[in-house]
Coordinates of C-alpha atoms in Angstrom, one line a residue:
M1 CA 34.7 23.9 -56.8
A2 CA 31.5 26.4 -57.0
K3 CA 30.4 28.5 -59.6
A4 CA 30.6 32.1 -58.4
L5 CA 29.1 35.3 -59.8
V6 CA 30.4 38.7 -58.4
I7 CA 28.0 41.6 -59.1
G8 CA 30.2 44.7 -59.3
A9 CA 33.2 42.8 -60.4
N10 CA 34.9 45.8 -61.9
G11 CA 34.7 47.8 -58.6
F12 CA 37.2 48.5 -55.8
I13 CA 36.3 45.4 -53.5
G14 CA 34.7 43.4 -56.3
S15 CA 37.8 43.2 -58.5
H16 CA 39.8 41.9 -55.5
L17 CA 37.2 39.4 -54.7
V18 CA 37.2 38.1 -58.2
D19 CA 41.0 37.4 -57.9
A20 CA 40.6 35.8 -54.6
L21 CA 37.8 33.5 -55.7
V22 CA 39.9 32.5 -58.7
A23 CA 42.9 31.7 -56.5
D24 CA 40.6 29.4 -54.4
G25 CA 39.7 27.4 -57.3
H26 CA 36.1 28.7 -57.9
D27 CA 34.8 29.2 -61.4
V28 CA 34.0 32.9 -61.5
S29 CA 31.7 35.0 -63.5
A30 CA 32.3 38.8 -63.4
F31 CA 29.3 41.0 -63.8
D32 CA 29.7 44.9 -64.3
R33 CA 29.3 47.4 -67.0
F34 CA 32.9 47.6 -67.5
S35 CA 32.5 51.1 -68.8
S36 CA 36.2 51.9 -68.3
G37 CA 37.5 49.4 -70.6
E38 CA 39.8 46.7 -69.4
P39 CA 38.7 44.9 -66.1
S40 CA 40.2 45.7 -62.9
Y41 CA 40.9 42.3 -61.8
R42 CA 44.2 40.5 -62.7
S43 CA 43.0 36.8 -63.1
S44 CA 42.5 35.0 -66.4
G45 CA 39.8 32.4 -67.0
V46 CA 37.0 34.6 -65.7
E47 CA 33.8 34.8 -67.7
L48 CA 33.1 38.4 -68.3
L49 CA 29.5 39.4 -68.1
R50 CA 28.8 43.0 -69.4
G51 CA 25.5 44.1 -68.1
E52 CA 23.5 46.8 -66.3
F53 CA 22.5 46.2 -62.8
L54 CA 19.3 48.1 -63.3
S55 CA 18.2 45.6 -66.2
R56 CA 16.4 42.6 -64.7
T57 CA 16.9 40.6 -67.9
D58 CA 20.6 41.2 -67.4
L59 CA 20.4 39.8 -63.8
D60 CA 18.2 36.9 -64.8
S61 CA 20.8 35.8 -67.2
A62 CA 23.8 36.4 -65.0
V63 CA 22.4 34.4 -61.8
R64 CA 21.4 31.5 -63.9
G65 CA 23.2 28.2 -62.9
K66 CA 25.3 29.9 -60.2
D67 CA 26.0 28.3 -56.8
H68 CA 27.2 31.5 -55.1
V69 CA 26.1 35.3 -55.8
F70 CA 28.2 38.1 -54.3
H71 CA 26.4 41.3 -54.3
F72 CA 29.2 44.0 -54.1
L73 CA 27.8 46.7 -56.5
S74 CA 26.1 49.9 -55.2
T75 CA 24.6 52.7 -57.4
T76 CA 25.4 55.4 -54.5
N77 CA 27.9 56.1 -52.0
P78 CA 27.2 57.9 -48.7
A79 CA 27.5 61.4 -50.2
T80 CA 25.1 60.8 -53.2
A81 CA 22.8 58.9 -51.1
E82 CA 22.6 61.9 -48.6
A83 CA 21.9 64.1 -51.6
D84 CA 19.3 62.2 -53.0
P85 CA 18.0 59.4 -50.7
T86 CA 15.2 58.4 -53.1
L87 CA 18.0 57.6 -55.5
D88 CA 19.3 55.0 -53.1
I89 CA 15.8 53.6 -52.5
R90 CA 15.0 53.4 -56.4
T91 CA 18.1 52.1 -57.6
N92 CA 20.1 50.1 -54.8
V93 CA 17.2 48.9 -52.6
A94 CA 14.7 48.2 -55.3
Q95 CA 17.0 46.8 -57.5
T96 CA 18.6 44.5 -55.1
V97 CA 15.3 43.2 -54.4
E98 CA 14.9 42.2 -58.0
L99 CA 18.3 40.6 -57.8
L100 CA 17.0 38.5 -55.0
E101 CA 14.1 37.5 -56.8
S102 CA 16.2 36.5 -59.7
S103 CA 18.7 34.4 -57.6
A104 CA 15.6 32.6 -55.7
A105 CA 14.1 31.9 -59.0
A106 CA 17.6 30.6 -60.2
G107 CA 17.9 28.3 -57.3
V108 CA 21.1 30.1 -56.2
G109 CA 22.6 28.3 -53.3
H110 CA 24.0 31.2 -51.2
F111 CA 23.7 35.0 -51.6
Y112 CA 26.8 37.2 -50.0
F113 CA 25.8 40.8 -49.5
A114 CA 28.4 43.7 -48.9
S115 CA 26.5 45.7 -46.1
T116 CA 28.4 48.6 -44.3
G117 CA 29.9 48.4 -40.8
G118 CA 31.0 52.0 -41.0
A119 CA 27.5 53.6 -41.3
I120 CA 24.9 50.9 -40.1
Y121 CA 25.2 51.0 -36.3
G122 CA 24.9 54.9 -35.8
P123 CA 25.7 57.2 -33.1
Q124 CA 25.5 55.0 -29.9
G125 CA 28.7 56.2 -28.0
K126 CA 30.2 52.9 -27.8
E127 CA 34.0 51.9 -28.0
S128 CA 33.1 49.2 -30.7
Y129 CA 30.1 47.5 -32.2
G130 CA 29.2 43.8 -32.4
E131 CA 26.6 42.1 -34.6
T132 CA 24.3 41.9 -31.5
D133 CA 24.3 45.6 -30.9
R134 CA 21.3 47.5 -32.4
A135 CA 21.6 48.9 -36.0
L136 CA 20.5 52.6 -35.8
P137 CA 21.9 54.1 -39.0
V138 CA 21.1 58.0 -39.4
S139 CA 22.3 58.2 -43.0
P140 CA 20.3 57.1 -46.1
Y141 CA 23.2 55.1 -47.1
G142 CA 23.3 53.0 -43.8
I143 CA 19.5 52.9 -43.8
G144 CA 19.4 51.3 -47.2
K145 CA 22.0 48.8 -46.4
L146 CA 19.9 47.8 -43.2
T147 CA 16.7 47.5 -45.5
I148 CA 18.5 45.2 -47.8
E149 CA 19.7 43.0 -44.9
H150 CA 15.9 42.7 -43.8
Y151 CA 15.0 41.7 -47.4
L152 CA 17.7 38.9 -47.0
H153 CA 15.9 37.7 -43.9
Y154 CA 12.4 37.8 -45.9
F155 CA 14.0 35.9 -48.9
R156 CA 15.4 33.2 -46.6
T157 CA 12.1 32.8 -44.8
M158 CA 9.9 32.8 -48.1
H159 CA 12.1 31.3 -50.6
G160 CA 14.7 29.4 -48.9
L161 CA 17.6 31.7 -50.2
D162 CA 20.5 31.2 -48.0
S163 CA 22.6 34.5 -47.3
T164 CA 25.2 36.2 -45.3
S165 CA 25.6 39.8 -44.6
L166 CA 29.0 41.2 -44.5
R167 CA 29.4 44.5 -42.5
I168 CA 32.5 45.8 -44.1
S169 CA 34.2 48.6 -42.0
N170 CA 36.1 51.4 -43.9
P171 CA 38.1 49.6 -46.7
Y172 CA 41.1 51.2 -48.5
G173 CA 43.8 50.1 -50.7
T174 CA 44.7 49.5 -54.4
R175 CA 42.3 49.9 -57.3
Q176 CA 40.3 52.5 -55.1
H177 CA 39.2 55.3 -57.3
P178 CA 40.6 58.5 -55.7
H179 CA 38.2 60.8 -57.7
K180 CA 35.1 59.5 -56.2
K181 CA 33.5 61.0 -53.1
Q182 CA 34.2 57.8 -50.8
G183 CA 37.3 56.9 -49.0
L184 CA 39.5 59.2 -46.8
I185 CA 42.6 57.5 -47.5
P186 CA 42.7 57.3 -51.4
I187 CA 41.1 61.0 -51.7
A188 CA 43.7 62.6 -49.2
L189 CA 46.6 60.6 -50.8
R190 CA 45.4 62.0 -54.3
Q191 CA 45.3 65.7 -52.9
V192 CA 48.7 65.3 -51.3
A193 CA 50.2 63.7 -54.5
M194 CA 48.8 66.7 -56.7
G195 CA 50.1 69.4 -54.1
E196 CA 46.6 70.2 -53.1
T197 CA 45.2 71.1 -49.8
T198 CA 43.9 68.1 -47.9
V199 CA 40.3 68.3 -46.5
R200 CA 39.7 67.3 -43.0
L201 CA 36.0 66.9 -41.7
G202 CA 35.6 68.3 -38.2
D203 CA 38.6 68.5 -35.8
G204 CA 40.2 65.4 -36.8
S205 CA 39.1 63.2 -33.8
M206 CA 36.5 61.1 -35.9
V207 CA 37.5 57.4 -35.5
R208 CA 36.9 54.8 -38.1
D209 CA 38.0 51.0 -38.4
Y210 CA 40.2 51.0 -41.6
I211 CA 41.0 47.8 -43.1
Y212 CA 43.2 47.0 -46.1
V213 CA 41.2 45.8 -49.0
E214 CA 42.9 42.4 -49.3
D215 CA 42.6 41.6 -45.6
A216 CA 38.8 42.1 -46.0
V217 CA 38.6 39.9 -49.0
R218 CA 40.6 37.2 -47.3
M219 CA 38.3 37.4 -44.5
I220 CA 35.1 37.1 -46.7
T221 CA 36.6 34.1 -48.9
A222 CA 37.4 32.2 -45.6
I223 CA 33.5 32.0 -45.1
V224 CA 32.6 30.9 -48.5
G225 CA 31.2 27.5 -48.7
R226 CA 31.8 26.7 -45.2
D227 CA 29.4 25.8 -42.5
R228 CA 28.7 28.8 -40.4
R229 CA 26.8 29.7 -37.0
H230 CA 25.6 33.2 -38.1
D231 CA 24.2 34.9 -41.1
L232 CA 25.8 38.3 -40.3
Y233 CA 29.5 39.0 -39.7
N234 CA 31.6 42.3 -38.9
I235 CA 34.5 42.5 -41.3
G236 CA 37.1 44.9 -40.1
S237 CA 40.4 45.3 -38.3
G238 CA 38.9 45.7 -35.0
A239 CA 41.2 48.9 -34.4
G240 CA 40.4 52.5 -34.6
Y241 CA 42.2 55.4 -36.1
S242 CA 41.4 59.0 -36.0
I243 CA 41.6 61.2 -38.9
N244 CA 44.5 62.9 -37.3
E245 CA 46.3 59.6 -37.1
V246 CA 45.5 58.7 -40.5
F247 CA 46.9 62.0 -41.7
D248 CA 50.2 61.3 -39.5
S249 CA 50.4 58.1 -41.5
L250 CA 50.2 59.9 -44.7
R251 CA 52.8 62.1 -43.8
R252 CA 55.1 59.2 -42.7
V253 CA 54.5 57.5 -46.0
T254 CA 54.7 60.5 -48.6
G255 CA 57.4 62.5 -46.6
I256 CA 55.2 65.5 -47.3
D257 CA 53.8 67.9 -44.7
F258 CA 50.7 68.9 -46.6
P259 CA 48.3 71.7 -45.9
I260 CA 44.9 71.0 -44.2
E261 CA 41.5 72.7 -44.8
D262 CA 39.1 72.1 -42.0
R263 CA 35.5 71.6 -42.9
P264 CA 32.4 70.9 -40.7
A265 CA 31.5 67.3 -40.5
P266 CA 28.1 66.4 -41.8
P267 CA 25.4 65.9 -39.1
T268 CA 24.9 62.1 -40.1
F269 CA 28.7 61.4 -39.5
V270 CA 29.2 59.6 -36.2
D271 CA 32.2 60.3 -34.0
R272 CA 33.5 56.7 -33.6
V273 CA 32.9 53.5 -35.4
V274 CA 35.2 50.4 -34.5
L275 CA 33.9 47.0 -35.3
D276 CA 34.1 44.2 -32.7
V277 CA 35.2 41.1 -34.8
S278 CA 35.1 38.5 -32.1
R279 CA 32.4 36.6 -33.7
Y280 CA 34.3 36.2 -36.8
T281 CA 37.6 35.3 -35.1
E282 CA 36.0 32.7 -32.7
E283 CA 34.6 30.9 -35.8
F284 CA 37.2 31.3 -38.5
G285 CA 40.4 32.2 -36.7
T286 CA 42.3 35.4 -36.3
P287 CA 43.1 37.1 -39.8
S288 CA 46.3 38.8 -40.7
I289 CA 46.0 42.5 -40.8
V290 CA 48.2 44.9 -42.8
D291 CA 49.6 47.7 -40.8
L292 CA 48.0 51.0 -41.6
D293 CA 51.4 52.6 -42.9
D294 CA 52.1 49.4 -45.1
G295 CA 48.5 49.6 -46.4
V296 CA 48.8 53.3 -47.1
R297 CA 52.1 52.8 -48.7
A298 CA 50.9 50.3 -51.2
T299 CA 48.0 52.5 -52.1
Y300 CA 50.3 55.4 -52.6
E301 CA 52.5 53.7 -54.7
E302 CA 49.9 52.6 -57.2
L303 CA 48.4 56.0 -57.1
L304 CA 51.7 57.5 -58.2
I305 CA 51.9 55.0 -61.1
S306 CA 48.4 55.8 -62.3
L307 CA 49.1 59.6 -62.3
R308 CA 52.4 59.1 -64.4
D309 CA 50.3 57.1 -66.8

């Protein structure tokens, strides 16, 4: 099987991706800072590459001899990118271009990029968004992701670096850090578990496409190493849930009727983002999707264990 490198292997999606690639028989290398100590992935036989994403030397070394590179590391999230848009440009965008340069020079066979389906389409008032719809992001985070997608086209044209952009919707699940400023479900579950007031942005009608992380990873690995018709795929459940519906799920799972504090939604937040995944299903088949309550339950059970430790 292929030699695969996961950049951001100790992160939320990256750690699950490492496990899935190992299970599929790939020779996997895991690149990250690993500043928290033990790796988050569970698989054995993984080459651990401790390094800095902002170091070109570390990137050059990591990509050498690799067939597939999976770029699943981000130095910002939607909140931090909005607080300082230049940080996203200076770190995420600029350093990803360097990673692409390193990959092209090393003769990497295929580059997979974790883009965003939650922020890249922008406020267009549609029921769902397909890959042929215009990308009109209004947030620095989404703008940065779209910029990188364009650089993938450039490197394919100029250097022959084959690539696939994966527009992932709103992933949630185990190993998602509840203390970070990204991810409604883990943040709200932590607030519920700690007896805190749960924050709701807007009136609760905002709709997102939530996908359990293991479902998203299975969709991604089904593409790896296969002939494909496109270089861009939406990765999502294809279904939308409002914030209020998510909170109803949290109540059912936890059995707690938690207090809510309403705050204004940032102007860069869009009212509805649901992904049309028909391009994916027509080519790779219909994936199994975990029910929202079941996914929330698995996330909550892991959170309770971590809070006891």
